[in-house]
Short mmCIF file of C-alpha atoms in Angstrom, two decimals:
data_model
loop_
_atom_site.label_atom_id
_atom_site.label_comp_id
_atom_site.label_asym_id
_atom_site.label_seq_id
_atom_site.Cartn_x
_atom_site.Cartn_y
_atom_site.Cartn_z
CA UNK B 1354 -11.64 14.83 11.61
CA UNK B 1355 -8.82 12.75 10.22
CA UNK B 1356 -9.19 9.14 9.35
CA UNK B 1357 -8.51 6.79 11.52
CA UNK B 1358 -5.83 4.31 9.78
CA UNK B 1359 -6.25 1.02 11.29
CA UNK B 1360 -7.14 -2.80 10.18
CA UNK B 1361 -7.36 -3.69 6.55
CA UNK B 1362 -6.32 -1.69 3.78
CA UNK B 1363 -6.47 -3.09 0.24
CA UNK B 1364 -4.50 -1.56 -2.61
CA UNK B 1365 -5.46 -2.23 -6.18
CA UNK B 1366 -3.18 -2.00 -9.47
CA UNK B 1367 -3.95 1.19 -11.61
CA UNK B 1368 -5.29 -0.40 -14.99
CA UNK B 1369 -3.19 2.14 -17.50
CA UNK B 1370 -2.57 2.44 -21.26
CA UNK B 1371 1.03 1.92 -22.40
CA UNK B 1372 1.10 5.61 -22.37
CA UNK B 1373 0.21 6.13 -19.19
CA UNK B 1374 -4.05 6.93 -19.34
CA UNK B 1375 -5.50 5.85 -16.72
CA UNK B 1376 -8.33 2.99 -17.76
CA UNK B 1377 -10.87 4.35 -15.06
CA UNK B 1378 -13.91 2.56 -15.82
CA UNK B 1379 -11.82 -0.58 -14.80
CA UNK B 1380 -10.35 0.99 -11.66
CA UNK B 1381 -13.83 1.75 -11.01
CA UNK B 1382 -14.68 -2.45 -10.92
CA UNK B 1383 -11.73 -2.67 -8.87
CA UNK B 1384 -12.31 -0.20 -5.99
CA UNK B 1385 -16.11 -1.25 -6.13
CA UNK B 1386 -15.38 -4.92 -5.31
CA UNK B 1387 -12.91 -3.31 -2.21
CA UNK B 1388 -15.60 -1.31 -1.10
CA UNK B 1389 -18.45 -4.03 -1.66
CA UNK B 1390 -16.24 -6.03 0.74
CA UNK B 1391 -15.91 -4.65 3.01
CA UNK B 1392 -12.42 -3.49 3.79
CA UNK B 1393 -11.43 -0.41 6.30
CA UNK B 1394 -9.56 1.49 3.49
CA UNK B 1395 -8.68 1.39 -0.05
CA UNK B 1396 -4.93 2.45 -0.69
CA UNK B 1397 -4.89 4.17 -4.06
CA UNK B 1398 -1.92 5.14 -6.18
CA UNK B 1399 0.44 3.32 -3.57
CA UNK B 1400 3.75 1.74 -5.18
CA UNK B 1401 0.80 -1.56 -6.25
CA UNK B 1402 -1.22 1.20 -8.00
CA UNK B 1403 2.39 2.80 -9.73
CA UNK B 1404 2.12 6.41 -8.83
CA UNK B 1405 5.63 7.12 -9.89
CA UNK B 1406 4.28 6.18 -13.31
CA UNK B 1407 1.81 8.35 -13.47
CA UNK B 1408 1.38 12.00 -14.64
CA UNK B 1409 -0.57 14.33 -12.10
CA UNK B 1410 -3.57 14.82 -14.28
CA UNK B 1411 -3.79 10.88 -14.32
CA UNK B 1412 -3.08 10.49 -10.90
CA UNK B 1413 -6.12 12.99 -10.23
CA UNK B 1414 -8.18 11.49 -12.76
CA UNK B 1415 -7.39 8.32 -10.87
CA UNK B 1416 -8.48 9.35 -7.43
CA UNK B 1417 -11.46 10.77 -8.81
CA UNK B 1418 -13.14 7.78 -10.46
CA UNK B 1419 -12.39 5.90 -7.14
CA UNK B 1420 -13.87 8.94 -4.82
CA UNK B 1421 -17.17 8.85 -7.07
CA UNK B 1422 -17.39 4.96 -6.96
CA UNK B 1423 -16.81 4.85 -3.39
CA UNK B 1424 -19.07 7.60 -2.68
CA UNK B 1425 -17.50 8.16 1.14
CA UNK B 1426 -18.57 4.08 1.98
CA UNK B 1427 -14.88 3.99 2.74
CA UNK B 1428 -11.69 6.20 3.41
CA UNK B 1429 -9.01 6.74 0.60
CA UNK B 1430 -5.60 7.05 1.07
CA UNK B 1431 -3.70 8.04 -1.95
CA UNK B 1432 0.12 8.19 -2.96
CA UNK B 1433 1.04 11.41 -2.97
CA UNK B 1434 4.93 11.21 -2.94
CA UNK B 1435 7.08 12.82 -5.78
CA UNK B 1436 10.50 14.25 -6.30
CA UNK B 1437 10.46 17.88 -5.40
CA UNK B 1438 8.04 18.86 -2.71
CA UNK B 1439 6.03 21.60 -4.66
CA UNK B 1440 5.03 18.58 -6.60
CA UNK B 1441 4.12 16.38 -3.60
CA UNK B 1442 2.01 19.65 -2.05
CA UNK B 1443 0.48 20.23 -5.57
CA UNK B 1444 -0.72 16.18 -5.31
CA UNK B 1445 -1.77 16.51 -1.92
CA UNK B 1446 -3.85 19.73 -2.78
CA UNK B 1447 -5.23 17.59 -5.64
CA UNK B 1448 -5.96 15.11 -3.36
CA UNK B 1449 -7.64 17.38 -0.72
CA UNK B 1450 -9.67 19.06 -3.01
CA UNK B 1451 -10.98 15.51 -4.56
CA UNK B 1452 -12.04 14.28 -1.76
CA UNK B 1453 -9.23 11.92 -0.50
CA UNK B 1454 -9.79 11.20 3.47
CA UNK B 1455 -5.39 10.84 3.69
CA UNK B 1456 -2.59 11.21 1.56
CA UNK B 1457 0.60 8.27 1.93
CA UNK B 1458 3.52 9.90 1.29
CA UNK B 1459 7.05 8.47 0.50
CA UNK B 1460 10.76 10.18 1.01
CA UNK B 1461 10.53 9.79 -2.81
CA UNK B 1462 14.34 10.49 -4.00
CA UNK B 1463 17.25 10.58 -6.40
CA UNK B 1464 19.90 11.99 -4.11
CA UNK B 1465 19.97 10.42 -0.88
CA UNK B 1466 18.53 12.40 1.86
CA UNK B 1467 19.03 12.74 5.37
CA UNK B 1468 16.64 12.91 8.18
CA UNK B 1469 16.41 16.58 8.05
CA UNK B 1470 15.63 16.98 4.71
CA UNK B 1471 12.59 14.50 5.13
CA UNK B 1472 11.10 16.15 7.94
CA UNK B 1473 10.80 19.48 6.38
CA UNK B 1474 9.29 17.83 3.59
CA UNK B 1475 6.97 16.10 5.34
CA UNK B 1476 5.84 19.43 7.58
CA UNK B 1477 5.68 21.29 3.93
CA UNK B 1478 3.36 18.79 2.53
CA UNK B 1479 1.30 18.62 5.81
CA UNK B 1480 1.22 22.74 6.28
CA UNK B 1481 0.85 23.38 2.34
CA UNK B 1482 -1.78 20.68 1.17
CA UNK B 1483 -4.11 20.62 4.68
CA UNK B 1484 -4.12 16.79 3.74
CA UNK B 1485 -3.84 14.14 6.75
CA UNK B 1486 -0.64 12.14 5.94
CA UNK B 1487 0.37 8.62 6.74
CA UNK B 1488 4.41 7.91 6.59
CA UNK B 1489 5.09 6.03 3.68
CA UNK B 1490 8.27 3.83 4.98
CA UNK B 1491 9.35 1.74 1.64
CA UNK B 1492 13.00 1.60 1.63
CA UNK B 1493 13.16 -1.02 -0.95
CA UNK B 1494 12.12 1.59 -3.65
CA UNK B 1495 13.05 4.88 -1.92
CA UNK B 1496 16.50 3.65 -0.24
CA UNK B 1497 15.23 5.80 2.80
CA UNK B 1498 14.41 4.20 6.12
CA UNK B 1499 12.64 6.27 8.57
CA UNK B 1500 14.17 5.48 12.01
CA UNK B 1501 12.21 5.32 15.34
CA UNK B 1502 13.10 8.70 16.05
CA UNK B 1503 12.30 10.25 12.49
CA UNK B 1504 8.77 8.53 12.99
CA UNK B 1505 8.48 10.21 16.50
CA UNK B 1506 9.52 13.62 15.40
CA UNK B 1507 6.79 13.11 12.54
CA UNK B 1508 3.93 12.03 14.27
CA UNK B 1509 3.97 14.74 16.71
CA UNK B 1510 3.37 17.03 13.53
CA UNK B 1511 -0.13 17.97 12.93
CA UNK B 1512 -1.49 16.31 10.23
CA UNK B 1513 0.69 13.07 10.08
CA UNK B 1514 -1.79 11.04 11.33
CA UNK B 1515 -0.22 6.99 10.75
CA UNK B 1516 2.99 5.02 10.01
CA UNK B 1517 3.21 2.13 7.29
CA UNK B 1518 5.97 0.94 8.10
CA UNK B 1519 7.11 -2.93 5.99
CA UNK B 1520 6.66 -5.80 8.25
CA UNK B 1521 10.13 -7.22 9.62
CA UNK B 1522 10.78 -10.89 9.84
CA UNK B 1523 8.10 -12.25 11.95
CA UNK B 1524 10.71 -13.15 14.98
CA UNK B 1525 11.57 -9.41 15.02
CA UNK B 1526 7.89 -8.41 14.73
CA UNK B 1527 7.20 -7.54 18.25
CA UNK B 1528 10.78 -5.90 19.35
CA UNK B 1529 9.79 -3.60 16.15
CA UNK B 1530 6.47 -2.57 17.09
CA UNK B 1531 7.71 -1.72 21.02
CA UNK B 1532 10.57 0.11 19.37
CA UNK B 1533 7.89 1.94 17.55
CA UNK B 1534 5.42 2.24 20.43
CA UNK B 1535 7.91 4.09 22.66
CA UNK B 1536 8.85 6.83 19.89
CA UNK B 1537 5.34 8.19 19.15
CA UNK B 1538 2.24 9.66 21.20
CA UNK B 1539 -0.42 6.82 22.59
CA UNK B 1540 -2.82 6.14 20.06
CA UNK B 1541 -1.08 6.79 16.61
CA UNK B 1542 -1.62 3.99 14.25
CA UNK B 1543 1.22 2.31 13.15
CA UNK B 1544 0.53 -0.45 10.31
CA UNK B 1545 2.30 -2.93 8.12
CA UNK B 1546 3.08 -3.57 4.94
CA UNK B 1547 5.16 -6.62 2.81
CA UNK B 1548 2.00 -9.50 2.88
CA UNK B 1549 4.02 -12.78 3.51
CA UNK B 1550 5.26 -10.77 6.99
CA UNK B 1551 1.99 -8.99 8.02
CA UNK B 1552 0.53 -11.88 10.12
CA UNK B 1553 3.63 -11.87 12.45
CA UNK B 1554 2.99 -7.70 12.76
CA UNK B 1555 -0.75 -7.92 13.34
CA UNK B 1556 -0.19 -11.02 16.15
CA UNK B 1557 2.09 -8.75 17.72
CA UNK B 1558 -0.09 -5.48 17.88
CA UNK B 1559 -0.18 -3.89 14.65
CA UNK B 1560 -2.85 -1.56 13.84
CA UNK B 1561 -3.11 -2.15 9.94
CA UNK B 1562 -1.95 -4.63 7.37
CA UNK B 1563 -1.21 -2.12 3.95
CA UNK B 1564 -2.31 -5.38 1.66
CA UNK B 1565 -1.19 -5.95 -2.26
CA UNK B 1566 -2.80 -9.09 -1.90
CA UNK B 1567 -6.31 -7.37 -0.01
CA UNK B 1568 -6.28 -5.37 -3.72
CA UNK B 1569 -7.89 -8.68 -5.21
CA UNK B 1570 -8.80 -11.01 -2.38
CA UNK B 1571 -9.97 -8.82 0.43
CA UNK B 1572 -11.91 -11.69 1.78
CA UNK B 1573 -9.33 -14.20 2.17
CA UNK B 1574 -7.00 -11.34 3.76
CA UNK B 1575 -10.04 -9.99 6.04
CA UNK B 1576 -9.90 -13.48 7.96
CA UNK B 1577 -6.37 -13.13 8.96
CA UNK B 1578 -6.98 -9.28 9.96
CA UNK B 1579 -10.00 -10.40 12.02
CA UNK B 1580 -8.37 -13.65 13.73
CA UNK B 1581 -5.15 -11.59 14.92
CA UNK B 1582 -7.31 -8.50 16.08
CA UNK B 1583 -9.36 -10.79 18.44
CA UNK B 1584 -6.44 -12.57 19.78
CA UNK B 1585 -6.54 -15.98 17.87
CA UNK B 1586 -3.14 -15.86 16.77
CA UNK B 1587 -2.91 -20.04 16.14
CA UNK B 1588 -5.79 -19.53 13.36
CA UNK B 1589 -4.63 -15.95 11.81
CA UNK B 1590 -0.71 -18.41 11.18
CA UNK B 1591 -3.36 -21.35 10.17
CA UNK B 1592 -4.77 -18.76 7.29
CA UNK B 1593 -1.67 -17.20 6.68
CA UNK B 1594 -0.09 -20.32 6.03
CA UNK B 1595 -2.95 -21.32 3.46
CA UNK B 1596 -1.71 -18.18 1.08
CA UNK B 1597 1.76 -19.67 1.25
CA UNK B 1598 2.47 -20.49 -2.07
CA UNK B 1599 1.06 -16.81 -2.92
CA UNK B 1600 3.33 -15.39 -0.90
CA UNK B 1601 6.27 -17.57 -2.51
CA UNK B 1602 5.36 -16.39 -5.82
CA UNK B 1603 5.25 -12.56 -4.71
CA UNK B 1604 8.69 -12.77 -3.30
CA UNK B 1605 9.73 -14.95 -6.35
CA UNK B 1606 8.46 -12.37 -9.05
CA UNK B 1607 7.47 -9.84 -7.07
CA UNK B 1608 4.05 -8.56 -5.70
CA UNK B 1609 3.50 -6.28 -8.70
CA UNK B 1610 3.90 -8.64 -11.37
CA UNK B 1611 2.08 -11.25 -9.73
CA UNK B 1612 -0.88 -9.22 -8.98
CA UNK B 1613 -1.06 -8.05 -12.71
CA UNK B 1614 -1.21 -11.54 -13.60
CA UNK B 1615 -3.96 -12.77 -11.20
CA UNK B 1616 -5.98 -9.46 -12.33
CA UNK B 1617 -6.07 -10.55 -15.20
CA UNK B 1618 -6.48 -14.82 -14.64
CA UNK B 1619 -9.55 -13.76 -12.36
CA UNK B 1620 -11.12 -11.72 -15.69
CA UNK B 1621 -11.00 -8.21 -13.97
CA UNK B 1622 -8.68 -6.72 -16.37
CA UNK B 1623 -6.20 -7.51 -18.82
CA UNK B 1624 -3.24 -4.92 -18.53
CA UNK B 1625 0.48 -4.60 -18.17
CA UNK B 1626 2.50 -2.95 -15.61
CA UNK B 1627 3.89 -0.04 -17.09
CA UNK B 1628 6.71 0.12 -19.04
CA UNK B 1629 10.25 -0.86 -18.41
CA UNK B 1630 8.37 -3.27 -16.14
CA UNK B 1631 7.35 -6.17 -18.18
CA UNK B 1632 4.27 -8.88 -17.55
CA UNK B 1633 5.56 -12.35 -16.25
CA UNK B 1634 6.12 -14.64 -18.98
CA UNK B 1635 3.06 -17.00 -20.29
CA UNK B 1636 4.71 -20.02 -18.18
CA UNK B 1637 4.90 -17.74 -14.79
CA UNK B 1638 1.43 -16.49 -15.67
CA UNK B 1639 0.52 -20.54 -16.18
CA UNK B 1640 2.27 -20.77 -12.11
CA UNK B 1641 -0.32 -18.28 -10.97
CA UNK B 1642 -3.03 -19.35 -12.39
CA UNK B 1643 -2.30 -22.69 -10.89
CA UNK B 1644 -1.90 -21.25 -7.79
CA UNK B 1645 -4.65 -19.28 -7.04
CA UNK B 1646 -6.86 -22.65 -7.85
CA UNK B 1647 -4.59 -24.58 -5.66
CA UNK B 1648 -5.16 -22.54 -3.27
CA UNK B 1649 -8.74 -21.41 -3.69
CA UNK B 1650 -8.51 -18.17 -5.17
CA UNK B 1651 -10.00 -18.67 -8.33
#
């Protein structure tokens, strides 16, 4: 039976070596404090963990540290996307075989591809790794956005089992999600990403919030989660509003970077992102520090 993709779903940075080894008694810590939490999935090797920096053996050594830590308490989905779909159905057979509960996969790409192209990829990824997949929408890194219709062609194949889709502005949230809503079959999850936006999507009917900020401070985004699921959309804005100045920073420096920083100002690791990506500087790392006190996080 395939996972269910719906509420919170925290994804954690992938504590590396600057070549690329995968530190996984520290992703252990990290995926233990998700699961301790509790949230309703842990999103593993997602564009916060930097699969596309990652070799396959370290992306399976990866996924297996977390699969023994969790120990099945709660569902991983893992990145599976790469360039050429062998690779992508050789990760998603890794991923099967390790005991990953989906697989989020990405129109990964150099040349730009068209709707066609995707699809098939998708269906050989679904038909070649057995794998549930949830649509990994992420045109900011891809430059591919899946349309309404692309999405509805998809999630009528078997074994696509959710959308994560980023959040738009929160005016736009709910003519989105109806957009959305008409294009696939009742009951297909359809969840958000891009934190400072995900509010706004939940409010409006959102099944999931794909959280970088849920990777460290599940709690905190838990609240908002549980407020906009039960209808008090005055109080999920009211604790929205009190990550603010997180959200400033993340849109500032970006999520990555800042989330590296506050890994490491919270003691849980010390590590960079991995190269050409570079830390923030000590003064921006000072400014998130600062922050998270300010606002309670640390």
């Amino acid at each position: 039976m395939p996972p269910r993709l719906t509420g919170l779903s925290a994804f954690p940075i992938t504590p590396a070596s600057p070549e690329g080894t995968v530190d996984a008694p520290t992703l252990r810590r990290l995926v233990a404090r998700l699961a301790a939490a509790p949230v309703d999935s842990i999103g593993l090797l997602g564009s916060t963990g930097t699969y596309a920096y990652l070799a396959r053996q370290e992306r399976l050594r990866a996924l297996e540290a977390a699969v023994e830590e969790v120990a099945g308490r709660v569902p991983i989905l893992v990145g599976v996307g790469a360039l050429r779909t062998d690779e992508a159905i050789a990760l998603a057979r890794d991923a099967n075989a390790a005991g990953a509960s989906a697989g989020l996969l990405a129109a990964v790409s150099y040349t730009p591809l068209t709707e066609d192209e995707v699809f098939d990829h998708f269906v050989a990824v679904a038909e070649g790794s057995g794998l549930p997949l949830c649509i990994y929408d992420n045109p900011g890194t891809t430059h591919f956005r899946f349309t309404p219709a692309l999405v509805g062609r998809l999630s009528r194949v078997p074994g696509i089992v959710a959308l994560k889709s980023p959040s738009p502005a929160p005016s736009e949230a709910a003519a989105h999600l109806d957009t959305l809503r008409r294009a696939v079959p009742d009951g297909f999850p359809l969840g958000y990403s891009v934190d400072w936006h995900a509010a706004e999507a939940l409010i409006a009917g959102g099944d999931a919030w794909y959280g970088v900020a849920a990777g460290l401070f599940p709690d905190s985004c838990a609240e908002i989660v549980a407020a906009a699921r039960s209808g008090r959309a005055d109080e999920a804005r009211r604790l929205n509003g009190r990550l603010e100045p997180l959200w400033a920073l993340f849109r500032e420096f970006s999520s990555l970077r800042v989330i590296y920083a506050a890994a490491e100002a919270l003691g849980l690791c010390a590590t960079a992102p991995p190269r050409p990506i570079q830390p923030l500087s000590v003064e921006t790392r000072r400014r998130v520090v600062a922050t998270l006190r300010e606002i309670g996080l640390a």
